[in-house]
Every structure is written in structure tokens, then in C-alpha cells.
PDB file of C-alpha atoms in Angstrom:
ATOM      1  CA  UNK A   1      80.342 113.119  88.563  1.00 73.00           C
ATOM      2  CA  UNK A   2      83.514 111.004  88.480  1.00 91.00           C
ATOM      3  CA  UNK A   3      84.264 108.464  91.171  1.00 95.00           C
ATOM      4  CA  UNK A   4      87.411 110.453  92.054  1.00 96.00           C
ATOM      5  CA  UNK A   5      85.262 113.521  92.693  1.00 96.00           C
ATOM      6  CA  UNK A   6      83.176 111.568  95.198  1.00 95.00           C
ATOM      7  CA  UNK A   7      86.343 110.607  97.071  1.00 97.00           C
ATOM      8  CA  UNK A   8      87.983 114.063  96.859  1.00 96.00           C
ATOM      9  CA  UNK A   9      84.921 116.191  97.611  1.00 95.00           C
ATOM     10  CA  UNK A  10      82.639 113.981  99.715  1.00 95.00           C
ATOM     11  CA  UNK A  11      84.938 111.610 101.636  1.00 96.00           C
ATOM     12  CA  UNK A  12      88.055 113.757 102.003  1.00 96.00           C
ATOM     13  CA  UNK A  13      85.930 116.792 102.842  1.00 94.00           C
ATOM     14  CA  UNK A  14      86.529 119.256 105.674  1.00 93.00           C
ATOM     15  CA  UNK A  15      85.251 117.923 109.005  1.00 91.00           C
ATOM     16  CA  UNK A  16      85.387 120.767 111.508  1.00 91.00           C
ATOM     17  CA  UNK A  17      88.855 121.690 110.237  1.00 93.00           C
ATOM     18  CA  UNK A  18      90.073 118.099 109.889  1.00 94.00           C
ATOM     19  CA  UNK A  19      89.958 115.352 107.238  1.00 95.00           C
ATOM     20  CA  UNK A  20      89.815 111.604 107.014  1.00 97.00           C
ATOM     21  CA  UNK A  21      93.270 109.990 106.762  1.00 97.00           C
ATOM     22  CA  UNK A  22      92.365 108.140 103.564  1.00 98.00           C
ATOM     23  CA  UNK A  23      89.291 107.081 101.601  1.00 98.00           C
ATOM     24  CA  UNK A  24      88.277 104.882  98.637  1.00 98.00           C
ATOM     25  CA  UNK A  25      85.405 103.443  96.675  1.00 98.00           C
ATOM     26  CA  UNK A  26      86.102  99.843  95.726  1.00 97.00           C
ATOM     27  CA  UNK A  27      83.892  97.485  93.732  1.00 97.00           C
ATOM     28  CA  UNK A  28      82.568  94.286  95.296  1.00 96.00           C
ATOM     29  CA  UNK A  29      85.104  92.455  93.108  1.00 95.00           C
ATOM     30  CA  UNK A  30      88.006  94.375  94.641  1.00 95.00           C
ATOM     31  CA  UNK A  31      88.523  96.747  91.714  1.00 96.00           C
ATOM     32  CA  UNK A  32      89.459 100.274  92.788  1.00 96.00           C
ATOM     33  CA  UNK A  33      87.011 102.831  91.428  1.00 97.00           C
ATOM     34  CA  UNK A  34      88.702 105.803  93.092  1.00 97.00           C
ATOM     35  CA  UNK A  35      90.897 106.462  96.100  1.00 97.00           C
ATOM     36  CA  UNK A  36      92.765 109.169  97.948  1.00 97.00           C
ATOM     37  CA  UNK A  37      96.523 109.349  97.280  1.00 95.00           C
ATOM     38  CA  UNK A  38      97.434 107.656 100.580  1.00 94.00           C
ATOM     39  CA  UNK A  39      94.804 104.876 100.648  1.00 97.00           C
ATOM     40  CA  UNK A  40      96.573 101.543 101.372  1.00 96.00           C
ATOM     41  CA  UNK A  41      96.512  98.804  98.784  1.00 94.00           C
ATOM     42  CA  UNK A  42      93.946  96.148  99.772  1.00 93.00           C
ATOM     43  CA  UNK A  43      94.643  92.480  99.257  1.00 93.00           C
ATOM     44  CA  UNK A  44      91.957  90.525  97.339  1.00 94.00           C
ATOM     45  CA  UNK A  45      91.358  88.194 100.296  1.00 95.00           C
ATOM     46  CA  UNK A  46      90.698  91.199 102.557  1.00 96.00           C
ATOM     47  CA  UNK A  47      87.882  92.419 100.285  1.00 96.00           C
ATOM     48  CA  UNK A  48      86.563  88.807 100.062  1.00 96.00           C
ATOM     49  CA  UNK A  49      86.469  88.492 103.872  1.00 96.00           C
ATOM     50  CA  UNK A  50      84.641  91.853 104.181  1.00 97.00           C
ATOM     51  CA  UNK A  51      82.079  90.755 101.567  1.00 97.00           C
ATOM     52  CA  UNK A  52      81.623  87.497 103.506  1.00 96.00           C
ATOM     53  CA  UNK A  53      80.962  89.445 106.700  1.00 96.00           C
ATOM     54  CA  UNK A  54      78.304  91.557 104.930  1.00 96.00           C
ATOM     55  CA  UNK A  55      76.618  88.317 103.877  1.00 95.00           C
ATOM     56  CA  UNK A  56      77.176  86.525 107.195  1.00 94.00           C
ATOM     57  CA  UNK A  57      77.529  89.255 109.895  1.00 94.00           C
ATOM     58  CA  UNK A  58      79.947  88.362 112.661  1.00 92.00           C
ATOM     59  CA  UNK A  59      82.449  86.373 110.655  1.00 95.00           C
ATOM     60  CA  UNK A  60      85.142  89.067 110.975  1.00 95.00           C
ATOM     61  CA  UNK A  61      84.733  89.601 114.742  1.00 92.00           C
ATOM     62  CA  UNK A  62      86.975  86.679 115.829  1.00 94.00           C
ATOM     63  CA  UNK A  63      89.842  87.479 113.403  1.00 94.00           C
ATOM     64  CA  UNK A  64      89.493  91.241 113.038  1.00 96.00           C
ATOM     65  CA  UNK A  65      89.166  93.302 109.903  1.00 96.00           C
ATOM     66  CA  UNK A  66      92.371  93.421 107.846  1.00 96.00           C
ATOM     67  CA  UNK A  67      93.153  96.282 105.482  1.00 95.00           C
ATOM     68  CA  UNK A  68      96.495  96.286 103.660  1.00 93.00           C
ATOM     69  CA  UNK A  69      97.769  93.921 106.338  1.00 92.00           C
ATOM     70  CA  UNK A  70      96.725  96.191 109.222  1.00 95.00           C
ATOM     71  CA  UNK A  71      94.393  94.505 111.725  1.00 97.00           C
ATOM     72  CA  UNK A  72      91.442  96.455 113.124  1.00 97.00           C
ATOM     73  CA  UNK A  73      89.279  95.231 116.005  1.00 97.00           C
ATOM     74  CA  UNK A  74      85.711  94.947 114.702  1.00 96.00           C
ATOM     75  CA  UNK A  75      83.317  97.084 116.701  1.00 93.00           C
ATOM     76  CA  UNK A  76      79.551  97.575 116.494  1.00 84.00           C
ATOM     77  CA  UNK A  77      78.355  98.214 112.972  1.00 88.00           C
ATOM     78  CA  UNK A  78      75.130  97.573 111.096  1.00 92.00           C
ATOM     79  CA  UNK A  79      74.848  93.889 110.071  1.00 93.00           C
ATOM     80  CA  UNK A  80      74.915  93.579 106.296  1.00 94.00           C
ATOM     81  CA  UNK A  81      75.457  97.337 105.752  1.00 97.00           C
ATOM     82  CA  UNK A  82      78.381  98.781 107.756  1.00 97.00           C
ATOM     83  CA  UNK A  83      81.565  97.321 109.222  1.00 97.00           C
ATOM     84  CA  UNK A  84      83.532  99.430 111.687  1.00 97.00           C
ATOM     85  CA  UNK A  85      87.021  98.784 112.906  1.00 97.00           C
ATOM     86  CA  UNK A  86      89.202 100.360 115.569  1.00 97.00           C
ATOM     87  CA  UNK A  87      92.971 100.454 115.979  1.00 97.00           C
ATOM     88  CA  UNK A  88      94.517 102.686 118.638  1.00 95.00           C
ATOM     89  CA  UNK A  89      93.295 106.286 118.208  1.00 95.00           C
ATOM     90  CA  UNK A  90      92.035 105.601 114.688  1.00 97.00           C
ATOM     91  CA  UNK A  91      89.901 103.245 112.715  1.00 97.00           C
ATOM     92  CA  UNK A  92      87.970 102.434 109.584  1.00 98.00           C
ATOM     93  CA  UNK A  93      84.340 102.546 108.415  1.00 98.00           C
ATOM     94  CA  UNK A  94      83.209 100.410 105.474  1.00 98.00           C
ATOM     95  CA  UNK A  95      79.738 100.974 103.985  1.00 98.00           C
ATOM     96  CA  UNK A  96      78.333  98.493 101.454  1.00 98.00           C
ATOM     97  CA  UNK A  97      76.236  99.751  98.551  1.00 97.00           C
ATOM     98  CA  UNK A  98      74.685  97.693  95.756  1.00 96.00           C
ATOM     99  CA  UNK A  99      77.906  97.640  93.715  1.00 97.00           C
ATOM    100  CA  UNK A 100      80.736  99.022  95.857  1.00 97.00           C
ATOM    101  CA  UNK A 101      82.318  99.420  99.277  1.00 98.00           C
ATOM    102  CA  UNK A 102      82.931 102.950 100.554  1.00 98.00           C
ATOM    103  CA  UNK A 103      85.956 103.187 102.856  1.00 98.00           C
ATOM    104  CA  UNK A 104      87.008 105.892 105.288  1.00 98.00           C
ATOM    105  CA  UNK A 105      90.122 105.742 107.459  1.00 98.00           C
ATOM    106  CA  UNK A 106      90.535 108.183 110.342  1.00 98.00           C
ATOM    107  CA  UNK A 107      92.855 109.141 113.156  1.00 97.00           C
ATOM    108  CA  UNK A 108      92.516 111.690 115.927  1.00 95.00           C
ATOM    109  CA  UNK A 109      91.310 114.441 116.060  1.00 96.00           C
ATOM    110  CA  UNK A 110      88.658 113.023 113.710  1.00 96.00           C
ATOM    111  CA  UNK A 111      86.179 110.964 115.799  1.00 96.00           C
ATOM    112  CA  UNK A 112      84.659 107.591 114.877  1.00 96.00           C
ATOM    113  CA  UNK A 113      81.226 109.270 114.670  1.00 96.00           C
ATOM    114  CA  UNK A 114      82.470 111.885 112.221  1.00 97.00           C
ATOM    115  CA  UNK A 115      84.024 109.193 109.978  1.00 97.00           C
ATOM    116  CA  UNK A 116      80.853 107.108 110.188  1.00 97.00           C
ATOM    117  CA  UNK A 117      78.702 110.088 109.186  1.00 96.00           C
ATOM    118  CA  UNK A 118      80.843 111.020 106.144  1.00 97.00           C
ATOM    119  CA  UNK A 119      81.213 107.436 104.834  1.00 98.00           C
ATOM    120  CA  UNK A 120      77.637 106.318 105.540  1.00 97.00           C
ATOM    121  CA  UNK A 121      76.075 109.471 104.100  1.00 96.00           C
ATOM    122  CA  UNK A 122      77.890 108.974 100.755  1.00 97.00           C
ATOM    123  CA  UNK A 123      77.174 105.217 100.844  1.00 97.00           C
ATOM    124  CA  UNK A 124      73.463 105.850 101.394  1.00 97.00           C
ATOM    125  CA  UNK A 125      73.435 108.383  98.547  1.00 96.00           C
ATOM    126  CA  UNK A 126      75.153 105.954  96.153  1.00 96.00           C
ATOM    127  CA  UNK A 127      72.802 103.120  97.196  1.00 95.00           C
ATOM    128  CA  UNK A 128      69.796 105.413  96.552  1.00 95.00           C
ATOM    129  CA  UNK A 129      71.211 106.023  93.032  1.00 94.00           C
ATOM    130  CA  UNK A 130      71.280 102.251  92.384  1.00 93.00           C
ATOM    131  CA  UNK A 131      75.058 102.032  92.756  1.00 94.00           C
TER     132      UNK A 131
END
């Protein structure tokens, strides 16, 4: 299966009649493996700071998680595995696998829990595949 298919069919899937706003799979080095048409362009230092937070949980909390210049307040995640951010009625979930970061962006009516479930389920599957 192509990386784009994972984004199109597993991340941008139907969630009770709604969809994530945007999604992507990005390598630990910042290279884009696949993304939805409207996924914002990440800056290299943003990926670097997320990778640092996975290695040293809590480093993003004081400054927030930045994605394409947009600042998200870091909320409870899973140290070393998942970073969650909130901004207004939307947010972001980032799941780390062995080789990539799986991103999901959402806005109402999609709930944080729905976004977490979609992103983390695909991330767990990819991790189980050694990816």
C-alpha cells in the first residue's frame, strides 16, 4: 500500500459523517512521505522540536507545539509516543512510530478523541509493521 493511500483511506476517513481537517505521514528527518492536499508545510525546526519532546517529554509544554507557524497548547499525551495540541475548537495529534510521525489536524465537529483514535490506530499499526 502506498503512503498516500494510508493518508487518504485511513487518516482522512469518514468519522461519523465528518473528516479530519488535514493529515500527513512525515519521516523523523522531516521528509514528507504523504499528506492530504491541505496539510500545512512544516518547518524543519518544528519537526526537530517534536522529536526532542518525544525523547525528553515535557520540553514542548512551556513553548507550545508549533506546526507551520501555528501554535498549539500542549495537552496530555503519552510521553515518548503521542503529542496532543489544542487551539480553539481544533487541535492536532502526533503519533511517533519507529520511522515516522503520523499527524492528524481536526476542527469541530470532529472531537479530540476521534482524532486521537484515527491517528493512534494507524500509528500503532505502522509501528507493529516495523515502520
